[in-house]
XYZ file of C-alpha atoms in Angstrom:
724
model
C 3.483 22.594 -8.031
C 5.389 19.466 -9.045
C 8.342 19.205 -11.395
C 8.036 16.819 -14.282
C 11.369 15.079 -13.839
C 11.036 11.314 -13.790
C 13.826 9.415 -12.089
C 12.031 6.080 -11.927
C 13.953 2.999 -12.993
C 13.049 -0.664 -13.291
C 12.785 -2.977 -10.300
C 13.162 -6.702 -9.929
C 9.503 -7.544 -9.541
C 9.868 -10.518 -11.856
C 12.542 -11.981 -9.610
C 10.487 -14.721 -7.968
C 8.480 -15.763 -10.988
C 11.023 -15.202 -13.786
C 14.699 -15.697 -13.058
C 16.593 -16.557 -16.251
C 15.257 -13.930 -18.683
C 15.425 -11.135 -16.118
C 17.456 -8.700 -18.225
C 14.931 -8.753 -21.024
C 12.207 -8.557 -18.395
C 13.655 -5.374 -16.944
C 13.461 -3.695 -20.327
C 9.864 -4.753 -20.710
C 9.013 -3.541 -17.231
C 10.652 -0.172 -17.968
C 8.276 0.219 -20.896
C 5.324 -0.804 -18.761
C 6.147 1.635 -15.974
C 6.628 4.509 -18.382
C 3.341 3.818 -20.092
C 1.497 3.494 -16.793
C 2.675 6.963 -15.788
C 1.317 8.419 -19.016
C -2.179 7.032 -18.792
C -4.558 4.460 -17.419
C -2.254 1.832 -18.856
C -3.278 -1.082 -16.687
C -6.984 -0.732 -17.410
C -6.325 -0.422 -21.130
C -4.021 -3.433 -21.169
C -6.491 -5.452 -19.170
C -9.170 -4.779 -21.761
C -6.862 -5.506 -24.689
C -5.445 -8.671 -23.171
C -8.843 -10.088 -22.343
C -9.987 -9.628 -25.948
C -7.047 -10.338 -28.220
C -3.944 -11.510 -26.357
C -4.532 -15.231 -26.299
C -5.306 -15.317 -30.006
C -2.128 -13.371 -30.819
C 0.463 -15.103 -28.620
C 1.346 -17.819 -31.151
C 1.607 -15.276 -33.960
C 3.826 -13.000 -31.890
C 6.107 -15.824 -30.821
C 6.466 -17.006 -34.375
C 7.430 -13.586 -35.719
C 9.160 -11.771 -32.878
C 10.684 -14.544 -30.803
C 10.828 -15.537 -27.116
C 11.589 -12.048 -25.725
C 8.010 -11.097 -26.447
C 6.914 -13.910 -24.134
C 8.971 -12.367 -21.325
C 7.263 -8.988 -21.796
C 3.824 -10.648 -21.956
C 4.482 -12.547 -18.735
C 5.533 -9.345 -17.002
C 2.450 -7.530 -18.290
C 0.218 -10.314 -17.005
C 2.033 -10.246 -13.662
C 1.493 -6.502 -13.372
C -2.174 -6.856 -14.263
C -2.631 -9.560 -11.640
C -1.161 -7.227 -9.048
C -3.377 -4.305 -10.066
C -6.441 -6.553 -10.165
C -5.608 -7.881 -6.705
C -5.294 -4.350 -5.385
C -8.686 -3.323 -6.748
C -10.477 -6.165 -4.995
C -8.027 -6.931 -2.163
C -7.093 -10.278 -3.692
C -4.060 -10.781 -1.467
C -2.846 -13.947 -3.149
C -3.454 -12.854 -6.752
C -5.973 -15.560 -7.659
C -8.246 -13.033 -9.383
C -11.370 -14.550 -10.939
C -10.376 -18.077 -9.892
C -11.212 -17.342 -6.250
C -14.033 -19.307 -4.683
C -16.624 -17.567 -2.519
C -14.769 -18.870 0.523
C -11.484 -17.370 -0.651
C -13.178 -14.028 -1.276
C -14.459 -14.080 2.318
C -10.977 -15.008 3.510
C -9.390 -12.061 1.689
C -12.051 -9.766 3.130
C -11.191 -11.078 6.594
C -7.491 -10.344 6.033
C -8.348 -6.777 5.070
C -10.543 -6.315 8.116
C -7.815 -7.646 10.418
C -5.374 -5.196 8.856
C -7.825 -2.333 9.379
C -8.555 -3.302 12.989
C -4.877 -3.729 13.838
C -3.962 -0.450 12.181
C -6.544 1.251 14.385
C -4.718 0.192 17.581
C -2.037 2.875 17.278
C -4.504 5.732 16.727
C -6.632 4.426 19.609
C -3.604 4.554 21.918
C -2.859 8.105 20.741
C -6.420 9.204 21.478
C -6.367 7.587 24.922
C -3.041 9.161 25.874
C -3.983 12.665 24.714
C -7.420 12.390 26.281
C -5.890 11.390 29.621
C -3.712 14.510 29.761
C -6.813 16.682 30.234
C -9.242 14.342 31.933
C -9.397 16.027 35.348
C -10.302 19.473 36.682
C -9.262 22.196 36.050
C -8.348 21.087 32.530
C -11.098 21.056 29.891
C -11.630 17.737 28.096
C -10.167 17.461 24.598
C -12.736 17.431 21.794
C -13.565 13.842 20.851
C -13.985 14.864 17.240
C -10.474 16.357 17.213
C -9.105 13.172 18.779
C -10.777 11.038 16.115
C -9.312 13.225 13.405
C -5.733 13.237 14.703
C -5.877 9.455 15.086
C -7.068 9.030 11.521
C -4.488 11.453 10.155
C -1.618 9.549 11.815
C -2.908 6.068 10.984
C -0.530 3.993 8.899
C -1.601 3.028 5.405
C -3.172 -0.395 4.887
C -0.678 -0.704 2.035
C 2.178 -1.402 4.504
C 1.045 -4.849 5.738
C -0.387 -5.616 2.304
C 2.985 -4.974 0.643
C 4.802 -7.225 3.107
C 2.335 -10.068 2.599
C 2.374 -9.588 -1.151
C 6.154 -9.881 -1.333
C 6.112 -13.008 0.782
C 3.829 -14.555 -1.800
C 5.445 -13.390 -5.024
C 9.153 -13.623 -4.202
C 9.276 -17.018 -2.533
C 8.929 -19.825 -5.028
C 8.358 -22.431 -2.299
C 5.812 -20.310 -0.469
C 2.315 -21.744 -0.211
C -0.491 -19.304 0.405
C -1.450 -19.874 4.021
C -5.167 -19.664 3.360
C -5.158 -22.862 1.311
C -6.003 -24.999 4.340
C -9.323 -23.180 4.661
C -10.446 -23.317 1.024
C -12.956 -26.118 1.648
C -14.845 -24.163 4.304
C -18.423 -23.443 3.281
C -19.445 -19.846 2.571
C -23.184 -20.473 2.935
C -23.292 -18.071 5.891
C -20.755 -15.456 4.884
C -21.065 -13.432 8.115
C -20.308 -16.419 10.357
C -17.436 -17.536 8.144
C -16.043 -13.995 8.080
C -16.110 -13.831 11.889
C -14.350 -17.226 12.078
C -11.656 -16.188 9.631
C -11.096 -12.861 11.394
C -10.415 -14.726 14.633
C -8.012 -17.138 12.918
C -6.142 -14.478 10.971
C -5.818 -12.132 13.923
C -4.176 -14.908 15.910
C -1.909 -15.856 13.004
C -0.761 -12.253 12.538
C -0.472 -11.277 16.194
C 3.334 -11.552 16.152
C 3.550 -9.213 13.179
C 1.657 -6.349 14.789
C 2.441 -7.018 18.452
C 6.194 -7.414 18.083
C 6.776 -4.665 15.550
C 7.332 -1.141 16.830
C 6.121 0.258 13.505
C 2.490 0.243 14.625
C 3.079 1.626 18.121
C 3.054 5.385 18.747
C 6.030 7.241 20.204
C 5.198 10.150 22.520
C 7.620 13.013 23.143
C 6.796 14.824 26.353
C 7.196 18.553 26.754
C 6.525 21.106 29.453
C 4.241 24.080 29.902
C 5.860 27.414 28.985
C 3.662 29.221 31.507
C 3.065 28.897 35.236
C -0.309 27.207 35.457
C -2.534 27.980 38.389
C -6.045 28.065 39.812
C -6.726 31.234 41.811
C -9.930 31.398 43.823
C -10.999 34.647 45.482
C -13.925 34.427 47.903
C -15.844 37.252 49.588
C -18.501 36.099 52.031
C -21.345 38.337 53.212
C -23.431 37.122 56.152
C -26.649 38.844 57.115
C -28.114 37.992 60.548
C -31.466 39.217 61.870
C -32.054 38.917 65.657
C -35.346 38.429 67.499
C -35.980 42.186 67.580
C -35.593 42.496 63.826
C -32.195 44.101 63.970
C -30.015 43.230 60.982
C -26.286 42.711 61.271
C -24.108 42.329 58.179
C -20.579 41.020 58.286
C -18.203 40.728 55.388
C -15.145 38.515 55.339
C -12.604 38.581 52.609
C -11.659 38.815 49.962
C -9.676 35.669 50.689
C -7.493 34.372 47.887
C -5.988 30.943 47.499
C -3.670 30.104 44.647
C -2.870 26.540 43.683
C -0.225 25.719 41.137
C -1.289 22.875 38.862
C 0.402 20.794 36.191
C -0.392 17.984 33.845
C 1.298 15.854 31.219
C 2.119 17.796 28.063
C 2.626 15.713 24.912
C 4.747 17.772 22.544
C 5.048 15.366 19.597
C 3.553 12.060 18.512
C 5.072 9.717 15.941
C 3.355 6.673 14.480
C 5.457 4.799 11.949
C 6.424 7.159 9.152
C 4.162 10.026 10.289
C 4.538 12.510 13.122
C 2.877 15.657 14.374
C 3.535 18.443 16.819
C 0.520 18.795 19.102
C -0.868 22.362 19.011
C -1.312 24.072 22.398
C -2.694 27.391 23.535
C -2.822 29.430 26.721
C -6.260 29.335 28.356
C -6.800 32.293 30.667
C -10.324 32.638 32.057
C -11.998 34.511 34.915
C -15.470 33.411 35.988
C -17.773 34.603 38.739
C -20.202 32.483 40.721
C -22.085 32.531 44.017
C -22.967 30.001 46.665
C -25.261 30.201 49.677
C -25.101 28.609 53.082
C -27.568 29.679 55.751
C -27.444 33.457 56.163
C -24.238 33.750 54.159
C -23.667 34.326 50.464
C -20.215 33.860 48.959
C -19.106 35.634 45.812
C -16.455 33.501 44.161
C -14.078 34.567 41.403
C -12.142 31.731 39.789
C -9.160 32.574 37.636
C -7.557 29.840 35.545
C -4.322 30.070 33.654
C -3.660 26.810 31.845
C -1.670 25.381 28.948
C -4.098 23.172 26.995
C -4.388 21.342 23.684
C -5.695 23.635 20.968
C -8.358 21.271 19.649
C -9.667 23.875 17.227
C -6.445 23.807 15.202
C -5.495 21.073 12.731
C -2.194 19.472 13.713
C 0.489 19.610 10.981
C 1.235 16.060 9.820
C 4.819 15.490 8.721
C 6.161 12.636 6.620
C 9.380 10.898 7.707
C 10.382 9.310 4.385
C 13.514 7.725 5.868
C 11.332 5.865 8.362
C 9.025 4.668 5.579
C 11.996 3.056 3.838
C 13.170 1.460 7.079
C 9.714 0.054 7.776
C 9.501 -1.519 4.334
C 13.046 -2.885 4.251
C 14.574 -3.348 7.703
C 12.542 -2.767 10.831
C 9.430 -4.893 10.326
C 9.627 -8.358 11.862
C 9.845 -11.102 9.262
C 7.943 -14.273 10.012
C 5.943 -17.044 8.414
C 3.450 -14.708 6.765
C 5.475 -11.666 5.727
C 8.591 -10.911 3.747
C 10.533 -7.679 3.848
C 10.913 -5.733 0.626
C 14.291 -6.107 -1.040
C 16.053 -2.846 -1.838
C 15.966 -3.589 -5.556
C 12.162 -3.917 -5.326
C 11.617 -0.809 -3.196
C 10.529 1.467 -6.056
C 7.943 -1.029 -7.231
C 6.635 -1.595 -3.696
C 6.100 2.162 -3.249
C 4.275 2.361 -6.590
C 2.157 -0.572 -5.442
C 1.421 1.202 -2.152
C 0.126 4.222 -4.040
C -2.116 1.972 -6.146
C -3.546 0.389 -2.990
C -4.138 3.527 -0.960
C -4.408 7.264 -1.753
C -2.981 7.935 1.716
C 0.310 6.272 0.839
C 3.195 8.783 0.797
C 5.132 9.941 -2.251
C 8.794 9.730 -1.185
C 11.599 11.292 -3.230
C 14.280 8.600 -3.500
C 17.391 8.158 -5.619
C 16.684 4.458 -6.178
C 19.807 3.714 -8.223
C 22.063 5.404 -5.682
C 20.315 3.602 -2.829
C 20.753 0.205 -4.497
C 24.439 0.764 -5.248
C 25.080 1.947 -1.697
C 23.196 -1.017 -0.242
C 25.085 -3.633 -2.241
C 28.367 -1.933 -1.367
C 27.704 -1.702 2.377
C 25.526 -4.833 2.736
C 23.207 -2.727 4.886
C 20.486 -0.176 4.228
C 20.852 2.147 7.233
C 24.104 3.850 6.093
C 22.434 4.696 2.765
C 19.026 5.990 3.779
C 19.989 9.487 4.861
C 21.979 10.112 1.680
C 19.606 8.751 -0.943
C 16.153 9.302 0.586
C 15.795 12.950 -0.346
C 12.362 13.855 1.013
C 8.780 13.386 -0.054
C 5.198 14.469 0.359
C 2.126 13.073 2.006
C -0.544 11.253 0.046
C -4.216 12.232 -0.009
C -4.176 12.776 3.728
C -6.378 15.829 3.889
C -6.736 17.937 6.988
C -9.204 19.608 9.267
C -10.635 23.031 8.606
C -13.603 25.000 9.771
C -15.289 24.858 6.392
C -14.709 23.836 2.830
C -11.758 26.196 2.819
C -10.284 28.409 5.573
C -12.176 31.685 5.316
C -9.178 33.405 6.915
C -7.492 33.270 3.486
C -10.484 34.390 1.433
C -9.471 38.064 1.232
C -5.995 37.062 0.046
C -7.438 34.714 -2.601
C -9.767 37.404 -3.918
C -7.157 40.158 -3.943
C -4.635 37.978 -5.795
C -7.212 36.586 -8.243
C -8.647 40.023 -9.069
C -5.183 41.467 -9.595
C -4.174 38.725 -12.022
C -7.486 38.013 -13.765
C -8.398 34.531 -12.538
C -11.115 33.072 -10.276
C -10.502 33.200 -6.525
C -12.118 29.819 -5.835
C -9.763 28.022 -8.240
C -6.808 29.689 -6.520
C -8.216 28.493 -3.174
C -8.460 24.947 -4.542
C -4.827 25.065 -5.717
C -3.824 26.143 -2.206
C -5.751 23.242 -0.712
C -4.230 20.742 -3.122
C -0.636 21.928 -2.716
C -0.282 22.333 1.068
C -3.710 21.511 2.575
C -4.321 25.238 3.091
C -0.858 25.697 4.609
C -1.445 23.109 7.340
C 1.638 21.333 5.959
C 4.660 23.013 7.603
C 6.596 23.092 4.314
C 4.252 25.951 3.367
C 5.666 28.463 5.818
C 8.845 26.968 7.273
C 11.879 26.574 4.959
C 13.478 24.175 7.438
C 10.653 21.694 6.871
C 11.310 21.179 3.169
C 13.132 18.293 1.516
C 16.913 18.325 1.874
C 19.615 16.211 0.253
C 22.596 14.669 2.017
C 24.520 17.966 1.763
C 21.821 19.859 3.613
C 20.632 21.601 0.467
C 16.949 22.341 -0.101
C 15.460 20.354 -2.978
C 11.947 20.222 -4.348
C 9.101 22.722 -4.409
C 8.805 25.330 -1.656
C 6.244 27.562 0.003
C 2.480 27.851 0.314
C 1.810 27.209 -3.389
C 4.805 24.915 -4.009
C 6.991 26.691 -6.565
C 10.299 25.253 -7.687
C 12.991 27.764 -6.575
C 14.126 28.305 -10.172
C 10.574 29.066 -11.294
C 10.225 31.580 -8.466
C 13.440 33.519 -9.092
C 13.888 32.722 -12.807
C 15.752 29.988 -14.646
C 18.339 32.475 -15.867
C 19.744 32.371 -12.325
C 21.552 29.225 -13.468
C 24.144 31.579 -14.968
C 25.146 32.748 -11.487
C 24.040 30.003 -9.080
C 24.363 26.193 -9.050
C 21.055 24.743 -10.230
C 19.714 21.308 -11.203
C 17.855 20.630 -14.438
C 14.555 20.375 -12.529
C 14.926 23.730 -10.779
C 16.622 22.986 -7.463
C 19.057 25.719 -6.404
C 21.918 24.541 -4.214
C 23.301 26.377 -1.239
C 21.758 29.443 0.366
C 18.577 30.287 -1.568
C 17.488 33.363 0.360
C 18.480 35.422 -2.683
C 15.281 34.219 -4.420
C 13.211 36.459 -2.121
C 14.860 39.682 -3.399
C 12.530 41.415 -5.909
C 15.499 42.818 -7.848
C 16.822 39.291 -8.425
C 13.423 38.077 -9.594
C 13.284 40.938 -12.072
C 16.854 40.265 -13.215
C 16.321 36.552 -13.845
C 12.735 36.731 -15.126
C 11.120 34.757 -12.299
C 7.481 34.293 -11.329
C 7.817 35.363 -7.689
C 5.978 38.478 -6.507
C 5.962 40.862 -3.554
C 2.198 40.679 -3.057
C 2.065 42.664 0.184
C 4.632 45.309 -0.884
C 6.925 44.793 2.085
C 10.082 44.706 -0.025
C 10.427 40.915 0.153
C 9.029 38.395 -2.346
C 8.925 35.139 -0.407
C 7.260 31.847 -1.415
C 6.903 31.235 2.348
C 4.693 34.330 2.703
C 1.050 33.469 1.969
C 0.238 36.771 0.251
C 3.357 36.759 -1.938
C 2.777 33.114 -2.866
C -0.919 33.629 -3.668
C -0.226 36.593 -5.981
C 2.573 34.691 -7.709
C 0.402 31.589 -8.185
C -2.541 33.595 -9.535
C -0.461 35.509 -12.072
C 1.459 32.374 -13.059
C -1.830 30.579 -13.819
C -2.891 33.535 -15.948
C 0.396 33.489 -17.852
C 0.062 29.797 -18.763
C -3.351 30.110 -20.339
C -5.994 30.561 -17.635
C -9.178 32.087 -19.122
C -12.116 32.883 -16.858
C -15.264 31.085 -17.979
C -13.372 28.621 -20.198
C -13.278 25.234 -18.442
C -10.849 23.671 -20.924
C -8.409 26.557 -20.675
C -8.609 26.559 -16.874
C -7.947 22.827 -16.635
C -5.059 23.048 -19.097
C -3.509 25.846 -17.033
C -3.904 23.787 -13.874
C -2.304 20.791 -15.574
C 0.653 22.952 -16.622
C 0.907 24.321 -13.084
C 1.289 20.738 -11.861
C 3.223 19.044 -14.634
C 5.029 21.827 -16.452
C 5.233 22.091 -20.224
C 6.795 18.641 -20.508
C 4.223 16.623 -18.587
C 1.040 18.707 -18.490
C -0.821 16.095 -20.529
C 0.189 13.188 -18.265
C -2.374 11.227 -16.283
C -1.151 12.692 -12.999
C -1.331 16.305 -14.181
C -4.761 15.793 -15.730
C -6.042 14.193 -12.524
C -4.666 17.136 -10.560
C -6.433 19.588 -12.871
C -9.777 17.797 -12.637
C -9.641 17.555 -8.841
C -8.644 21.190 -8.357
C -11.297 22.409 -10.780
C -13.997 20.294 -9.105
C -13.024 21.484 -5.625
C -12.895 25.091 -6.802
C -16.389 24.935 -8.249
C -17.639 23.618 -4.901
C -16.009 26.587 -3.174
C -17.764 28.892 -5.627
C -21.178 27.286 -5.144
C -21.040 27.340 -1.354
C -23.341 24.900 0.413
C -26.001 24.615 -2.269
C -27.508 21.139 -2.431
C -28.842 19.184 -5.431
C -31.890 18.154 -3.358
C -34.123 19.887 -0.839
C -32.720 19.458 2.664
C -34.558 19.002 5.942
C -34.383 21.707 8.641
C -32.131 21.184 11.647
C -28.674 19.624 11.898
C -29.414 16.397 9.972
C -31.100 15.747 6.639
C -31.791 12.629 4.563
C -29.004 11.262 2.294
C -31.111 11.094 -0.872
C -34.686 11.018 -2.111
C -36.773 7.955 -2.880
C -38.738 5.146 -1.308
C -37.244 3.095 1.535
C -37.156 -0.377 0.008
C -35.633 -2.236 2.955
C -35.584 -1.069 6.603
C -33.060 -1.627 9.376
C -33.373 -4.980 11.173
C -33.922 -8.671 10.447
C -34.282 -9.489 6.760
C -34.239 -12.773 4.839
C -32.816 -14.708 7.790
C -30.017 -12.210 8.419
C -29.639 -8.758 9.917
C -29.763 -5.668 7.713
C -27.518 -3.025 9.292
C -28.802 -0.071 7.310
C -31.710 1.208 5.249
C -32.022 0.932 1.476
C -33.420 3.807 -0.571
C -34.320 2.896 -4.144
C -33.721 4.779 -7.378
C -37.255 4.058 -8.618
C -36.172 4.070 -12.253
C -34.332 7.390 -11.943
C -30.758 7.931 -13.163
C -27.931 10.078 -11.768
C -29.656 10.260 -8.370
C -27.543 12.508 -6.085
C -26.342 11.402 -2.651
C -25.614 14.101 -0.063
C -23.959 14.210 3.336
C -26.640 14.093 6.018
C -24.721 16.507 8.273
C -21.566 18.593 8.516
C -18.518 16.372 8.811
C -15.192 15.166 7.434
C -14.825 12.420 4.814
C -13.071 9.457 6.425
C -13.026 6.881 3.605
C -13.638 6.800 -0.147
C -13.358 3.730 -2.376
C -14.387 0.081 -2.714
C -15.209 -1.987 0.368
C -16.061 -5.673 -0.037
C -19.740 -6.344 -0.867
C -20.601 -2.684 -0.272
C -19.130 -1.780 -3.666
C -18.049 1.862 -3.862
C -18.624 3.705 -0.592
C -18.100 7.028 1.141
C -17.874 7.361 4.923
C -18.244 10.680 6.750
C -17.496 11.406 10.424
C -19.700 13.875 12.284
C -19.643 15.733 15.595
C -22.964 17.416 16.360
C -22.807 19.090 19.761
C -20.705 16.256 21.138
C -22.709 13.488 19.448
C -20.035 11.528 17.556
C -21.132 9.234 14.727
C -20.092 8.059 11.278
C -22.331 7.592 8.243
C -21.758 5.112 5.403
C -23.116 5.441 1.852
C -22.798 2.243 -0.240
C -23.257 0.836 -3.793
C -22.281 4.204 -5.292
C -21.776 4.714 -9.014
C -19.317 7.593 -8.524
C -18.191 9.912 -5.739
C -17.111 13.560 -5.724
C -15.156 13.824 -2.470
C -11.843 12.638 -1.056
C -10.516 11.601 2.331
C -9.981 14.532 4.694
C -12.382 16.848 2.868
C -14.781 18.852 5.012
C -18.388 18.569 3.808
C -21.545 20.417 4.712
C -25.044 19.150 5.397
C -26.745 18.661 2.020
C -23.499 18.781 0.011
C -23.424 16.253 -2.828
C -20.858 13.540 -2.251
C -21.823 10.818 -4.739
C -24.236 9.377 -7.322
C -26.500 6.411 -6.531
C -25.333 3.189 -8.158
C -25.381 -0.592 -8.317
C -21.806 -1.574 -7.372
C -20.911 -4.445 -5.043
C -23.489 -7.016 -3.940
C -26.552 -5.188 -5.231
C -29.648 -6.242 -7.163
C -30.390 -2.807 -8.610
C -29.553 0.890 -8.274
C -30.108 2.023 -4.683
C -28.383 3.587 -1.684
C -27.541 1.418 1.316
C -27.130 3.868 4.210
C -25.700 3.048 7.652
C -25.002 4.951 10.872
C -22.365 3.841 13.406
C -21.683 5.506 16.744
C -19.014 6.525 17.560
C -17.493 5.194 14.312
C -17.509 2.459 11.696
C -15.208 -0.486 12.364
C -17.118 -3.201 10.542
C -20.776 -3.775 9.808
C -21.742 -5.462 13.066
C -19.779 -3.036 15.276
C -21.560 0.023 16.703
C -24.542 -0.096 14.283
C -27.453 2.282 14.848
C -30.904 2.441 13.308
C -30.462 5.224 10.719
C -34.100 6.292 11.062
C -33.361 7.412 14.621
C -30.962 9.956 13.104
C -32.409 11.078 9.783
C -35.899 12.232 8.762
C -37.838 10.075 6.315
C -36.708 11.013 2.800
C -39.268 12.402 0.364
C -40.149 10.177 -2.577
C -38.415 12.507 -5.032
């Protein structure tokens, strides 16, 4: 549950383009930023500007004066940035780009994606190598793919650095200009050429920077690992007269102590995780024969191995994120570090570019004052970077939601009069089903420079004041947004909650009401939702309650709170419906992605290679697209000529592959979400380079990197779809 306090201030984004009227510009940008947080401001402005702005500029200047021009310029600048983000227009040329420049921008994005994959690949290789030899079991490849993806740095990081090089340096010339006369007749060949050029140009940036290289912290096994083999051999010998002699030797036992590398923690840039381990203790029996002898062998293993059935908790290091943006990246010909006064804007821009981008909690004004006083950022980071949360990172679970919590959801929901599946969706949205360590460990929360806990706490993310009651401000130091300073263990005492009128509950009746206890937190969240207007069977009332849960009374109608409500409600309804599918599904592990006629097969087509199969809409509307198999969503959003896409990673009995669904009208999933075979993930559309509504479907094994890497014929994986 988020507080609605807004500490955002203006930044100096107009610095490079507008220098003299900057004070007026800051005021205009303050208005813009506030409006953008209240709604889809950029899209609305874009529509308005395109229709009426040019015809009104002269009139506005004549009546209101030159300050209006400053605000208009800043609005246009902001719109150019948002437009560039939507289409990865790195140099903000928008609709003036030639086909060649579009290909060039696509190549830049692909280089970023490939380079950002190097760190996760190194992590997978290192962890895989720790259990590559007997007696250690190999680590699940699917788990390795997931941990790599979860730790991967956001594509927004290199994009932000390149963007600031362009916008803040008046003498800077976009470095792609020398290639603008290249022909784009064969886009694939030109793309490959540009990728090679750009990768070479940017090698210093990725190779010399430590930001994209993982850091491994080694640990040790807490148990004595060994392989104990006990052998009893029975030999039966029959002589020439038919007399049988049996001899038994053993049992003979040999014990061998073993050891292997144990990786305790991995950090990649601003993310880190503690690798989960478990004790593996097995005893197996086998036999072997040699001549007249049979050996009974008992093998006992006691090992300390990676628990590849458990999602690793991913932790944000917000201080490191600030350092990466402002101090530790290498500056060269093609990048520029973010100035401290532009840090807030750059983080907002990162969140526009990528859902995965973190949401740090920073006192921007304090950070700027400290920086200008000390002429260095490092002395200021620990004091003014207060904490933060991960972006839409997602996690791994055994199903749509962890069934281990289902009894708790249902008990809490029934007690308070709400729906259990909505409560489950809130849990998933707040702490990724408690896979985030802030859910259960108070030491993992956000702390200020005095070591005081700030921000929401526990499994369902309550502000401390909401949990114990705002009247506690009469007896304890408290901020206006609900932080309680000093020792806050008093909030877990039921008598205090009753005294101050808080929302916390002792759900398991153990005498303690703790937001870090899953049962207590679930009961408190369920009853709190009921108290703020939740009505079973009333979608509007449920969504309004969810919005208030997220934004409070002050900001429940904001864009962010409304988005939260819609996502939680949608996820909850999926939990309620189970694995029902909008289309008939094929038997077995894999089904078809949609219904309809195959209009274009895999292979050579029109002088080029078609890397997937096309399935047409055939005049139908709102045609559902489903996941062909159980898996985890790895990407959602626009991708070059594909238009809107969804990618899903699968592991079917060790067969690792990734499916891609392109030209989508809309999608109903997010990155990190677990999906089932036949679960709807999208609606067929006509986005990107498409001549009509259809699904372009690809399969890549082991994963998608780009179209020509690891492609597979989809029809070797899926059954032929029915016509409708």
